[in-house]
JSON list of C-alpha atoms in Angstrom, two decimals:
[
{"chain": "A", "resi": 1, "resn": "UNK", "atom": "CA", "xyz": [-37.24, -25.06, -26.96]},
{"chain": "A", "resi": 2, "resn": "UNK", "atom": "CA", "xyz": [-37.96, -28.02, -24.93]},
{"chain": "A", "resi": 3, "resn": "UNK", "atom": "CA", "xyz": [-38.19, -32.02, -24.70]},
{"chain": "A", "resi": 4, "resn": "UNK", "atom": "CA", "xyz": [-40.75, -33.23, -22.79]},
{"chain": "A", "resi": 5, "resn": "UNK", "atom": "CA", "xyz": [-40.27, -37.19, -21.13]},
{"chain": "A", "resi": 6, "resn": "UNK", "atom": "CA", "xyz": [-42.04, -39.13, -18.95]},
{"chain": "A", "resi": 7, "resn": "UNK", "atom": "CA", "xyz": [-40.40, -41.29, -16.05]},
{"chain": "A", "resi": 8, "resn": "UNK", "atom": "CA", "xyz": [-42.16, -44.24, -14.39]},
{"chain": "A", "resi": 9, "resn": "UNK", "atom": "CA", "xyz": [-38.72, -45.03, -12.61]},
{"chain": "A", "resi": 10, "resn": "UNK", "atom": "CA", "xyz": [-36.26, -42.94, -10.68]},
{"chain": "A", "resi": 11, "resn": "UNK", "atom": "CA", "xyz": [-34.31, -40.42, -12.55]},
{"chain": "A", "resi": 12, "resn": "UNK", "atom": "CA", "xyz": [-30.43, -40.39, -13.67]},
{"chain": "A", "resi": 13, "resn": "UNK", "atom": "CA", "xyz": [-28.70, -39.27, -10.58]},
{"chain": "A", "resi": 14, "resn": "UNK", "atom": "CA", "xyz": [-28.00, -36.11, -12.91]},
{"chain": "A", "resi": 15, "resn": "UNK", "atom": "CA", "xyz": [-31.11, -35.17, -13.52]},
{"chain": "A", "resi": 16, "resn": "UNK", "atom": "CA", "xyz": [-32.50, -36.10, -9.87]},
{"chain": "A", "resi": 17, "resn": "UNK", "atom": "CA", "xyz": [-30.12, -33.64, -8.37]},
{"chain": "A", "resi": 18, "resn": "UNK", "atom": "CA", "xyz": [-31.27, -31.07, -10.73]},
{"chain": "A", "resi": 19, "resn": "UNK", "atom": "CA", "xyz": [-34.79, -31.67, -9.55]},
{"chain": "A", "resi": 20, "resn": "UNK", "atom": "CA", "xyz": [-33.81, -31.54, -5.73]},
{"chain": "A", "resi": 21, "resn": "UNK", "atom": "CA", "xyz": [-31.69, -28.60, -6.57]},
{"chain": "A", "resi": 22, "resn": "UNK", "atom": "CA", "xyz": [-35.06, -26.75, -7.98]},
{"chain": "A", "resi": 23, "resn": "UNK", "atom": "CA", "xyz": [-37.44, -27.97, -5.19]},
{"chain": "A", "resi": 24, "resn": "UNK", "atom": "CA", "xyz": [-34.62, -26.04, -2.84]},
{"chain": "A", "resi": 25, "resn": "UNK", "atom": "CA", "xyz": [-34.31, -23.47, -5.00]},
{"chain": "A", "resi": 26, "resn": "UNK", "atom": "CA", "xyz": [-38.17, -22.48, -5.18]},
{"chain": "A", "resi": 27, "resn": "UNK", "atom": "CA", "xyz": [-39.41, -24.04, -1.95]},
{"chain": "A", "resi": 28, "resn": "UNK", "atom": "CA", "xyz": [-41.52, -20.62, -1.68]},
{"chain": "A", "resi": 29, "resn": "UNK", "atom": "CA", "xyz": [-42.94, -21.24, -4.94]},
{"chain": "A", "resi": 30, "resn": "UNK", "atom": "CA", "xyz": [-44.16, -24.79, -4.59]},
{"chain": "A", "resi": 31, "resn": "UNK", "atom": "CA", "xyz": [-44.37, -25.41, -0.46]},
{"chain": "A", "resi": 32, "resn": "UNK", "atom": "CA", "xyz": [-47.92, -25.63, 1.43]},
{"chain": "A", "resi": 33, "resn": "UNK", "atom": "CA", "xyz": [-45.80, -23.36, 4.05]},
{"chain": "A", "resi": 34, "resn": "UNK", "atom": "CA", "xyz": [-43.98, -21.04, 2.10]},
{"chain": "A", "resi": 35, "resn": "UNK", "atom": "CA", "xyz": [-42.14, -19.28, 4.23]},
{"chain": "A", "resi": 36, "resn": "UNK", "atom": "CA", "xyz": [-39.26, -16.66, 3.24]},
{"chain": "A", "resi": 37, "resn": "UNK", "atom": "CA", "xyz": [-35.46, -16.59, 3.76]},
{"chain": "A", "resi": 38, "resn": "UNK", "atom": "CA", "xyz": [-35.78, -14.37, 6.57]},
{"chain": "A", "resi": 39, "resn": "UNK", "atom": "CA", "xyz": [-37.41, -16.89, 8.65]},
{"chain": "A", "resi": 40, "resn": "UNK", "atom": "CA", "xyz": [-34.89, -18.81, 10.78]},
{"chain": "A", "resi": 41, "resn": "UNK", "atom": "CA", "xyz": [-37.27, -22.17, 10.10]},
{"chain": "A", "resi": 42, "resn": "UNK", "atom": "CA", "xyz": [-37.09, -21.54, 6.49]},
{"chain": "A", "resi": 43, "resn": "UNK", "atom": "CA", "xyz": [-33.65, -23.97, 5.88]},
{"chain": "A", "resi": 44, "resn": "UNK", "atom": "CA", "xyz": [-35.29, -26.56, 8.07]},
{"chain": "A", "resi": 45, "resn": "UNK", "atom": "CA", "xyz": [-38.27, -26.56, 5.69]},
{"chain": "A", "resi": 46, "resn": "UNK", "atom": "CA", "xyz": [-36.31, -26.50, 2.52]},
{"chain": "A", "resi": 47, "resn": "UNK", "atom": "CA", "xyz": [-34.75, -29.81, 3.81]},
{"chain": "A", "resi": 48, "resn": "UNK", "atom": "CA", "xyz": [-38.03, -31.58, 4.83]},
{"chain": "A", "resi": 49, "resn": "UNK", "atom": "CA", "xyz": [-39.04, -30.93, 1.56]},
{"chain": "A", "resi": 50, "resn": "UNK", "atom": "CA", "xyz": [-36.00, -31.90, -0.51]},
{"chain": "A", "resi": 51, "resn": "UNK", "atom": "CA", "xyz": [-36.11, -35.29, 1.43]},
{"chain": "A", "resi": 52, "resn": "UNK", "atom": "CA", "xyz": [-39.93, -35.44, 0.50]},
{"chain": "A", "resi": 53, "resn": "UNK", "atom": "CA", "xyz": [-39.21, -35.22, -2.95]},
{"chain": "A", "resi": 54, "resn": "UNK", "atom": "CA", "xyz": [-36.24, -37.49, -2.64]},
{"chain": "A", "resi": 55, "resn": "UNK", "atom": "CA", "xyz": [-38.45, -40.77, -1.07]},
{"chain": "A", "resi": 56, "resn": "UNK", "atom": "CA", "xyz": [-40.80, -39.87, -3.93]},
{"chain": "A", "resi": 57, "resn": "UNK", "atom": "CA", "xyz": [-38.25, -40.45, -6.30]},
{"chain": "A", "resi": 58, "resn": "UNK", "atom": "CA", "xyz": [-36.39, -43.40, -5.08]},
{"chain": "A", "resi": 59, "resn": "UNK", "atom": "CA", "xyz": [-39.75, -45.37, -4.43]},
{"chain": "A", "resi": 60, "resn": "UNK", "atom": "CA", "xyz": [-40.40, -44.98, -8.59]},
{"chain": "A", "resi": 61, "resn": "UNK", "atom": "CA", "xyz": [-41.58, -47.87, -10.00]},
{"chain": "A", "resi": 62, "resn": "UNK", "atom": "CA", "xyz": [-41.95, -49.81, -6.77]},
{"chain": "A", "resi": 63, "resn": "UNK", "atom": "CA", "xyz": [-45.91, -49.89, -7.28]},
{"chain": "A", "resi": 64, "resn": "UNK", "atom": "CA", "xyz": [-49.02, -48.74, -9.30]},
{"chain": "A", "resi": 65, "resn": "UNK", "atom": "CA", "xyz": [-49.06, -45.99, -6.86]},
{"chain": "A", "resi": 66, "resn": "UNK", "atom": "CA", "xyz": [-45.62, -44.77, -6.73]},
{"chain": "A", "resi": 67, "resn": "UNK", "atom": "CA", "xyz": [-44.72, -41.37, -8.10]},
{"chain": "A", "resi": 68, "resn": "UNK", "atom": "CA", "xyz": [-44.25, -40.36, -11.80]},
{"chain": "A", "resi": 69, "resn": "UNK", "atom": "CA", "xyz": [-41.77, -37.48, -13.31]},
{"chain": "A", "resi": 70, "resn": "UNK", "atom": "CA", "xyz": [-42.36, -35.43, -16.43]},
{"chain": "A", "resi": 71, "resn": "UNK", "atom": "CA", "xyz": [-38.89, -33.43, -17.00]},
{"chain": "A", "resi": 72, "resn": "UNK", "atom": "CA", "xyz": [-39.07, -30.40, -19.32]},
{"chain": "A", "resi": 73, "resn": "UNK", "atom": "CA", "xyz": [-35.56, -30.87, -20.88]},
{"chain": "A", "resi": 74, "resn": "UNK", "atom": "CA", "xyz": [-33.30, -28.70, -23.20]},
{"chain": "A", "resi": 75, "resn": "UNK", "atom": "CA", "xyz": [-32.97, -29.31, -26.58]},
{"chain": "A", "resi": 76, "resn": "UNK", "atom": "CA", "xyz": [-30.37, -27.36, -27.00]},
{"chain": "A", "resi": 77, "resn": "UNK", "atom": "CA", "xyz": [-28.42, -29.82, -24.05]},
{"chain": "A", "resi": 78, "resn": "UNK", "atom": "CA", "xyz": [-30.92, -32.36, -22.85]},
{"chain": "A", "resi": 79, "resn": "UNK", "atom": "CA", "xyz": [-28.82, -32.93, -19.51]},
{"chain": "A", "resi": 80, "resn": "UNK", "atom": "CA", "xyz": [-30.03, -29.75, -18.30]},
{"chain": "A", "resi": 81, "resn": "UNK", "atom": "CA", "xyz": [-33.78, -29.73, -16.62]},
{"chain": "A", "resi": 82, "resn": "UNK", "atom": "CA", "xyz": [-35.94, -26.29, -17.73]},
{"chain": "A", "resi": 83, "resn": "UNK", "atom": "CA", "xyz": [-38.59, -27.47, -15.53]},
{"chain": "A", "resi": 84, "resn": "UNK", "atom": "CA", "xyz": [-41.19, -30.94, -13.61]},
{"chain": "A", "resi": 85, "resn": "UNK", "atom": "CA", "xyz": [-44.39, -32.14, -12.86]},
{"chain": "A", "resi": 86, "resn": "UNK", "atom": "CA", "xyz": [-43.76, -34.40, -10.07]},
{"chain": "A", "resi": 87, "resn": "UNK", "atom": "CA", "xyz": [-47.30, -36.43, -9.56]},
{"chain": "A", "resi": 88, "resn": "UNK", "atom": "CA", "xyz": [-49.12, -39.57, -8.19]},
{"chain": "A", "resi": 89, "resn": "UNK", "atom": "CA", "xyz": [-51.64, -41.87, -10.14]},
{"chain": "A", "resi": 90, "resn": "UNK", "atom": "CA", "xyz": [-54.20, -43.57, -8.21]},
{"chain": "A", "resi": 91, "resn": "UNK", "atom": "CA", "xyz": [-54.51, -46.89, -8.36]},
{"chain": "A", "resi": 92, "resn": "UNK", "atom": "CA", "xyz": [-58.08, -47.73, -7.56]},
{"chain": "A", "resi": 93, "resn": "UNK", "atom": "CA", "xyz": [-58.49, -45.18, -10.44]},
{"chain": "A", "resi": 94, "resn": "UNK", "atom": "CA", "xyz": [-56.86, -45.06, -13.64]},
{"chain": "A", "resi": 95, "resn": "UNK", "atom": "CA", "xyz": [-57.84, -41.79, -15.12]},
{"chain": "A", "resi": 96, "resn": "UNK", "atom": "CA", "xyz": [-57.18, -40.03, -11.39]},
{"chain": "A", "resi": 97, "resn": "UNK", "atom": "CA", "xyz": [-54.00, -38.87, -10.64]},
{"chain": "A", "resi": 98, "resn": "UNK", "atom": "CA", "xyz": [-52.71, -36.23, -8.30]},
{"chain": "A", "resi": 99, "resn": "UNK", "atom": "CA", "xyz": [-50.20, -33.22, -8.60]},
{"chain": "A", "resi": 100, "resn": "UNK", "atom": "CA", "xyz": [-47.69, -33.19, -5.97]},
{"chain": "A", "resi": 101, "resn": "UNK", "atom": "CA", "xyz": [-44.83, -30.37, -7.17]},
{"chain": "A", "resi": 102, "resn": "UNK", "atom": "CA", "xyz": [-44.42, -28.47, -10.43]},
{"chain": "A", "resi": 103, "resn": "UNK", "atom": "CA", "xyz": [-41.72, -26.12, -10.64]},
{"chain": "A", "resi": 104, "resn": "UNK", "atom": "CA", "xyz": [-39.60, -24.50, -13.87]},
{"chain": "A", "resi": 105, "resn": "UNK", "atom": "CA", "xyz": [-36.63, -22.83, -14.32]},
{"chain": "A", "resi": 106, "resn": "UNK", "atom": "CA", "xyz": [-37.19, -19.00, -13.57]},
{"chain": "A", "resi": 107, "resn": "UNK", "atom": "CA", "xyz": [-34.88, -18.15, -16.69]},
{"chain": "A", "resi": 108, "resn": "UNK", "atom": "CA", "xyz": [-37.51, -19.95, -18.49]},
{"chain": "A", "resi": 109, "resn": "UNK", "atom": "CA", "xyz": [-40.68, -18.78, -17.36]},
{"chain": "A", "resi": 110, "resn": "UNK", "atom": "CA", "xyz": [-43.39, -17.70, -19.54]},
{"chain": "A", "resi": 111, "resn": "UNK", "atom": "CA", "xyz": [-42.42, -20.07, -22.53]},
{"chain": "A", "resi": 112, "resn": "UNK", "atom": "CA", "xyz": [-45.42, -22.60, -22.14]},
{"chain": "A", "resi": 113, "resn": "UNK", "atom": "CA", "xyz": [-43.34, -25.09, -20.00]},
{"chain": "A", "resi": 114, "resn": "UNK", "atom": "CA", "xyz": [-45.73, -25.85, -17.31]},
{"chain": "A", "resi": 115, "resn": "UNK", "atom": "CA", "xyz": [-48.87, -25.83, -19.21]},
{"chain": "A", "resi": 116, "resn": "UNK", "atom": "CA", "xyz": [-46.92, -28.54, -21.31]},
{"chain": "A", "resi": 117, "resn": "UNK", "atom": "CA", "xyz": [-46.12, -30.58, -18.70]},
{"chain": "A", "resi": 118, "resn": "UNK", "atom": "CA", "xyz": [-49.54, -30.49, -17.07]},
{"chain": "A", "resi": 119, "resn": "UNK", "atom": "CA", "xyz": [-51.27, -31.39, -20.19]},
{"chain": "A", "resi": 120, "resn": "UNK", "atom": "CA", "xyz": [-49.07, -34.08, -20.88]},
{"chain": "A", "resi": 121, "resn": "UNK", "atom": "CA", "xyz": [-50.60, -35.50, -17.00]},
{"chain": "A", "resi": 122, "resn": "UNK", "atom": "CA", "xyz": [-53.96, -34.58, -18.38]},
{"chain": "A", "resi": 123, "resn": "UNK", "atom": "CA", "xyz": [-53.22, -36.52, -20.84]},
{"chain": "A", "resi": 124, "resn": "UNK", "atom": "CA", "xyz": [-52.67, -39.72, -19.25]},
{"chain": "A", "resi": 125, "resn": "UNK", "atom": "CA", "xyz": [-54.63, -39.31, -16.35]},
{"chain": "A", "resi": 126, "resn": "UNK", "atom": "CA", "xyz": [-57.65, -36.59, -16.94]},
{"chain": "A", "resi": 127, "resn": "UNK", "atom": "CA", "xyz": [-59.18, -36.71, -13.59]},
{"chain": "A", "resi": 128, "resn": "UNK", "atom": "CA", "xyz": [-56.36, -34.64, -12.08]},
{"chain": "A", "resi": 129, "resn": "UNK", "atom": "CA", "xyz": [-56.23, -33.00, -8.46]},
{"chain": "A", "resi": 130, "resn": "UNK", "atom": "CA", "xyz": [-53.59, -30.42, -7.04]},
{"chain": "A", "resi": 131, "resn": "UNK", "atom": "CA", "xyz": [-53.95, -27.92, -4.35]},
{"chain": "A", "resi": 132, "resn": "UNK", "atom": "CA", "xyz": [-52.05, -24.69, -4.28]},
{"chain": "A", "resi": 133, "resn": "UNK", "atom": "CA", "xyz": [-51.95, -21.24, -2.33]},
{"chain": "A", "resi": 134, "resn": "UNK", "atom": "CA", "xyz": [-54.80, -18.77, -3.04]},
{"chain": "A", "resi": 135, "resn": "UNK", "atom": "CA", "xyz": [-52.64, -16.50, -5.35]},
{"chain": "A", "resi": 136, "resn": "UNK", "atom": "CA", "xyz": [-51.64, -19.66, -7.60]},
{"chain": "A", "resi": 137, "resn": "UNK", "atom": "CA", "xyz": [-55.33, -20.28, -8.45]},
{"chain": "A", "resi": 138, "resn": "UNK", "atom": "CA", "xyz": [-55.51, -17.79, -11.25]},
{"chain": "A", "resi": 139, "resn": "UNK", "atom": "CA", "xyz": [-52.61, -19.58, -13.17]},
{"chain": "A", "resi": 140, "resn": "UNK", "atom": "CA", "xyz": [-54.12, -23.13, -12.50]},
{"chain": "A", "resi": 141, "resn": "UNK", "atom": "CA", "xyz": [-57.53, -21.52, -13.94]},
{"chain": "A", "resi": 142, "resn": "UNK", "atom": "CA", "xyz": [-56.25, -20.69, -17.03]},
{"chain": "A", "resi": 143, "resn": "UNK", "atom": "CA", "xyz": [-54.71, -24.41, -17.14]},
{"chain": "A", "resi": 144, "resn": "UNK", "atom": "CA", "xyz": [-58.07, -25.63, -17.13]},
{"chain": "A", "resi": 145, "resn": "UNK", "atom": "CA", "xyz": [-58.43, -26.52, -13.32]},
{"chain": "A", "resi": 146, "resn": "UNK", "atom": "CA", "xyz": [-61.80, -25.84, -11.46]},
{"chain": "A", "resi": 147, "resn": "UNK", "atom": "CA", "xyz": [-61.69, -24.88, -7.86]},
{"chain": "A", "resi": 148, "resn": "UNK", "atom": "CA", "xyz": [-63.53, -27.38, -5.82]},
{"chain": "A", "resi": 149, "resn": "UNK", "atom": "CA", "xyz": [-62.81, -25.90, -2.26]},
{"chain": "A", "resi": 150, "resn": "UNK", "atom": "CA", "xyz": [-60.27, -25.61, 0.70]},
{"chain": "A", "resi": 151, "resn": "UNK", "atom": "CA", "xyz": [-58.49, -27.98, 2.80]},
{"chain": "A", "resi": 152, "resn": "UNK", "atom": "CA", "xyz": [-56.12, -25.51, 5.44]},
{"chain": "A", "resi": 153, "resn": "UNK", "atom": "CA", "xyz": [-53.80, -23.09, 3.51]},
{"chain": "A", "resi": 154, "resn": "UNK", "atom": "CA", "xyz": [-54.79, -24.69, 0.31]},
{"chain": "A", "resi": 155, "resn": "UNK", "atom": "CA", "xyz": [-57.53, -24.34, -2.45]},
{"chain": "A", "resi": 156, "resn": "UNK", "atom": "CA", "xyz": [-58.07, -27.89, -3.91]},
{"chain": "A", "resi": 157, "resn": "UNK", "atom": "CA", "xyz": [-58.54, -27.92, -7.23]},
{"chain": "A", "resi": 158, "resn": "UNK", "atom": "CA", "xyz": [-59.63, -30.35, -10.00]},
{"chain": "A", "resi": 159, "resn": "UNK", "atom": "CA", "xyz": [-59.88, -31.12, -14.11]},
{"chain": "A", "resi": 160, "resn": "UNK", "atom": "CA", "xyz": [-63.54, -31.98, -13.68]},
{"chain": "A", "resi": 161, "resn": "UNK", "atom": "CA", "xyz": [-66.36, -30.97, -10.85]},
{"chain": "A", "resi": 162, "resn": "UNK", "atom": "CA", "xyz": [-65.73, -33.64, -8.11]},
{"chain": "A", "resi": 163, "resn": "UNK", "atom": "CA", "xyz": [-62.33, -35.34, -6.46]},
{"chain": "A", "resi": 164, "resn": "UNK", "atom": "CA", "xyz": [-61.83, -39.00, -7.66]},
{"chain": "A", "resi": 165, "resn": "UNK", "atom": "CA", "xyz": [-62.60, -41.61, -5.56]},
{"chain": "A", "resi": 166, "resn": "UNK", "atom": "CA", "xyz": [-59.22, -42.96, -6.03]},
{"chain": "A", "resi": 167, "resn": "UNK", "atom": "CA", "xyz": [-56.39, -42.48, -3.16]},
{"chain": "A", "resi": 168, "resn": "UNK", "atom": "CA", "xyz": [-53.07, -41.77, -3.80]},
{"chain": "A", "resi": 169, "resn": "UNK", "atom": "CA", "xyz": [-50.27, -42.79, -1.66]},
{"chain": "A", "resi": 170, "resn": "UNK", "atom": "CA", "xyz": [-49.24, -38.87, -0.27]},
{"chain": "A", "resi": 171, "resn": "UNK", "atom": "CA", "xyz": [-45.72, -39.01, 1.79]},
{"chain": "A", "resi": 172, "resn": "UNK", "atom": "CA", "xyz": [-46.27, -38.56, 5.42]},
{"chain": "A", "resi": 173, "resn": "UNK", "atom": "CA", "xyz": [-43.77, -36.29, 6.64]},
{"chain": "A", "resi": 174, "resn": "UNK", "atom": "CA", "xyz": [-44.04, -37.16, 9.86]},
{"chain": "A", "resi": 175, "resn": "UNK", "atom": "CA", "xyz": [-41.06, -39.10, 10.13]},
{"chain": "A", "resi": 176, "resn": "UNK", "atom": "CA", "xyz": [-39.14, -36.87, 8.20]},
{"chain": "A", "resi": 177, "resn": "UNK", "atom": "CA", "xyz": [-39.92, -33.94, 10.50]},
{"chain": "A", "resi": 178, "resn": "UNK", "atom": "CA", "xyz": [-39.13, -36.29, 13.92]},
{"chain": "A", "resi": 179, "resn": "UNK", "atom": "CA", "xyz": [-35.97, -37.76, 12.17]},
{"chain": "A", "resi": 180, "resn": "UNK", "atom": "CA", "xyz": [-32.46, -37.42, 13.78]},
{"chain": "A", "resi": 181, "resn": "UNK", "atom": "CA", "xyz": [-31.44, -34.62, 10.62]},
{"chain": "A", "resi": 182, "resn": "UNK", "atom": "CA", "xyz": [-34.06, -32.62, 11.28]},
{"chain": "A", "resi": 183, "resn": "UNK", "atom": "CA", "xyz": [-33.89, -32.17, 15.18]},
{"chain": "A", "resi": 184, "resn": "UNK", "atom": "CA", "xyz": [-29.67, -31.30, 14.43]},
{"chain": "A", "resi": 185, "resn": "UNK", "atom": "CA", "xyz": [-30.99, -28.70, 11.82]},
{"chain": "A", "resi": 186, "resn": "UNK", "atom": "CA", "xyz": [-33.55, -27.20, 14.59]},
{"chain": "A", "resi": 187, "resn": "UNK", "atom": "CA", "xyz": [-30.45, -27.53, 17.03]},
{"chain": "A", "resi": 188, "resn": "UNK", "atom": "CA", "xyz": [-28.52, -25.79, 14.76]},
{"chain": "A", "resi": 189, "resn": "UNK", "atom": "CA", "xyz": [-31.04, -23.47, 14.25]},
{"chain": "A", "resi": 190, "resn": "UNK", "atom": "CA", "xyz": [-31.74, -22.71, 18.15]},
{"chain": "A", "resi": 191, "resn": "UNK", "atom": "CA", "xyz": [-28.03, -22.45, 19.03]},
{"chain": "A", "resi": 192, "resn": "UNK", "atom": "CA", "xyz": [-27.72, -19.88, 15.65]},
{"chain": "A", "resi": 193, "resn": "UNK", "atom": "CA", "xyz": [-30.79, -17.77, 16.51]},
{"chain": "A", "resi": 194, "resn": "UNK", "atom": "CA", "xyz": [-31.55, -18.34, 19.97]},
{"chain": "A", "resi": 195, "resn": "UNK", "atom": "CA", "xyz": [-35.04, -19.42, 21.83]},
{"chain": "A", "resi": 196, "resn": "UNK", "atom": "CA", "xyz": [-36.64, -16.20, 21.47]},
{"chain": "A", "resi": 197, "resn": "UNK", "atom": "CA", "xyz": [-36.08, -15.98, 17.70]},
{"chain": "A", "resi": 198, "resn": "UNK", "atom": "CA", "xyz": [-37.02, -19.67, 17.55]},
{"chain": "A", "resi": 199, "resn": "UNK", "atom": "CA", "xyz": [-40.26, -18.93, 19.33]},
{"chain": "A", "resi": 200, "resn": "UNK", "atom": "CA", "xyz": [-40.80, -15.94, 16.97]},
{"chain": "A", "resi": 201, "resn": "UNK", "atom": "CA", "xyz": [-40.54, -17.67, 13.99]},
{"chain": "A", "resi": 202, "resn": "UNK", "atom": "CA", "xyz": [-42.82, -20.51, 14.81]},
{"chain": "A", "resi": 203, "resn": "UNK", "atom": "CA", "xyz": [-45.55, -17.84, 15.68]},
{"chain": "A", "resi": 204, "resn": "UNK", "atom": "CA", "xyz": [-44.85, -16.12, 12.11]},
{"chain": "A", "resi": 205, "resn": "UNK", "atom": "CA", "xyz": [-45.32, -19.57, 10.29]},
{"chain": "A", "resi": 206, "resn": "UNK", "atom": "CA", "xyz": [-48.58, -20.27, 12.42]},
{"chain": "A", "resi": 207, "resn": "UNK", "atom": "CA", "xyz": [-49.56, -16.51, 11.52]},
{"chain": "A", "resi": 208, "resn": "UNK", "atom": "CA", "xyz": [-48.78, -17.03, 7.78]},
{"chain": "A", "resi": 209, "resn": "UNK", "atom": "CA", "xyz": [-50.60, -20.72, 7.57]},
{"chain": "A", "resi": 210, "resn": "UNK", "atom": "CA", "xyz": [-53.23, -18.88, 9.23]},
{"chain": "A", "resi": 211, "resn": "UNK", "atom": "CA", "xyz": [-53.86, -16.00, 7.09]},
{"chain": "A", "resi": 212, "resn": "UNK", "atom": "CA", "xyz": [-53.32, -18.70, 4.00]},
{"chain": "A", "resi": 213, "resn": "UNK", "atom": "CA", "xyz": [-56.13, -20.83, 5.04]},
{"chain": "A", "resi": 214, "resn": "UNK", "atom": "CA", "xyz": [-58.63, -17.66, 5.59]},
{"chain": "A", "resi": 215, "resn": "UNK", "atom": "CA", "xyz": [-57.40, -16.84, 2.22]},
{"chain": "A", "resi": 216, "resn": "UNK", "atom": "CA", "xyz": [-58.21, -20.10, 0.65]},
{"chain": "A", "resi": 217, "resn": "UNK", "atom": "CA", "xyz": [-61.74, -20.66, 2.53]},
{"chain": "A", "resi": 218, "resn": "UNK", "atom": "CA", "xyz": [-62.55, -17.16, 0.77]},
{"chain": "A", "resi": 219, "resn": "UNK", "atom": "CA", "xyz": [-61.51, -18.03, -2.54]},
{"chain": "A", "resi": 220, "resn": "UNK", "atom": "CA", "xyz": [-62.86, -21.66, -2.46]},
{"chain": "A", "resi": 221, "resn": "UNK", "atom": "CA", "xyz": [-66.29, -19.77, -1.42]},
{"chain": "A", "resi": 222, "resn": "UNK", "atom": "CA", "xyz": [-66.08, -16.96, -3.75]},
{"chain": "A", "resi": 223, "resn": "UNK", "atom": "CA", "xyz": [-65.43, -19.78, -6.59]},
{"chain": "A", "resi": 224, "resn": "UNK", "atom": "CA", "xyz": [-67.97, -22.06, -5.73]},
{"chain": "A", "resi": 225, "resn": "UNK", "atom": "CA", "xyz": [-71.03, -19.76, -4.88]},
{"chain": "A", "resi": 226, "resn": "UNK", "atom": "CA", "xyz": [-70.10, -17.93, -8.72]},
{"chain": "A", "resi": 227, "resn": "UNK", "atom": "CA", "xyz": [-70.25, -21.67, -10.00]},
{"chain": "A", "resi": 228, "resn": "UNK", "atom": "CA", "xyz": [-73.93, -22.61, -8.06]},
{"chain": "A", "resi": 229, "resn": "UNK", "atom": "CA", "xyz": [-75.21, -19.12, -9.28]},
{"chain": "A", "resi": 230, "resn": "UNK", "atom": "CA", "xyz": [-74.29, -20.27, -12.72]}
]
């Protein structure tokens, strides 16, 4: 079984690293490009995200719009983390809040985990937003999200039938992706692989985002034309 708690301020360093350790671990799961191992961009991506995660955790508590944590922990051993919901509230809008990462423990899949955790949002904040790959939808669905349509590779979904009117302060990764860590990493990458797998694997990730975001617009469409006929 698990504990469920709710952090409005950054994490133990224990647990934090057992967060960063998951995002890492399933960047395919949770990224808006998830691309596989076998793609030599694939460890540059894994750390732009990790560091994502890790400004969104170290800015807890600094405002009204600063990330929150729900942690999924053992009972059992409460220093372990089964799974989080890592999410931002909006603070022109109290009830709004949106989903940033969700990930749990693959060992314990299946056991009601994220459904708990996303309640417990719901719970606080019931106008909730997220936006996921096409082949996530179903799950999200059955969690009690609506589609509402498609924004590039990802469906955006929502608790009710419109987006809040609330923002929420989202990361921008663009100084994470022209930061001196990340140009070594592509170095490292380029001098590893070479330019023409380099080149390759940029075209695959443009290939994949593509094929994502016809994906989506389908879906969104398919959803949303069911919902007017109804």
């Amino acid at each position: 079984m698990f504990t469920l708690t709710h952090l409005t301020t950054p994490p133990p360093e224990s647990l934090k690293s057992q967060v960063l350790q998951m995002v890492v671990d399933y960047f395919s799961d949770i990224s808006p490009a998830p691309l596989t191992p076998s793609n030599p961009l694939y460890q540059l991506y894994q750390y732009v995200i990790g560091f994502e995660v890790h400004l969104y955790l170290q800015a807890m508590g600094s405002d009204a719009g600063s990330a929150r944590l729900i942690l999924a922990l053992d009972d059992e051993d409460p220093s372990q983390v089964l799974g989080f919901s890592l999410y931002l509230p909006s603070p022109d809008d109290p009830e709004a809040c949106t989903l940033v990462y969700l990930a749990v423990q693959a060992s314990h899949r299946r056991r009601g985990i994220a459904r708990t955790m996303l309640q417990r949002m719901i719970l606080l904040h019931p106008h909730a937003a997220l936006a996921c790959v096409a082949s996530q939808v179903p799950v999200f669905e059955a969690m009690g999200f609506a589609v509402l349509g498609a924004r590039g590779p990802q469906v955006l979904m929502n608790t009710r039938n419109r987006a809040s009117d609330g923002g929420v302060a989202v990361q921008d990764l663009a100084p994470i992706f022209q930061s001196k860590e990340v140009r070594q990493i592509h170095a490292y990458l380029l001098k590893q692989h070479g330019n023409k797998a380099m080149s390759d694997a940029e075209r695959k990730r443009d290939r994949l985002l593509d094929q994502l975001a016809r994906q989506a617009a389908a879906l969104a469409e398919e959803r949303c034309s069911s919902e007017r006929l109804h």
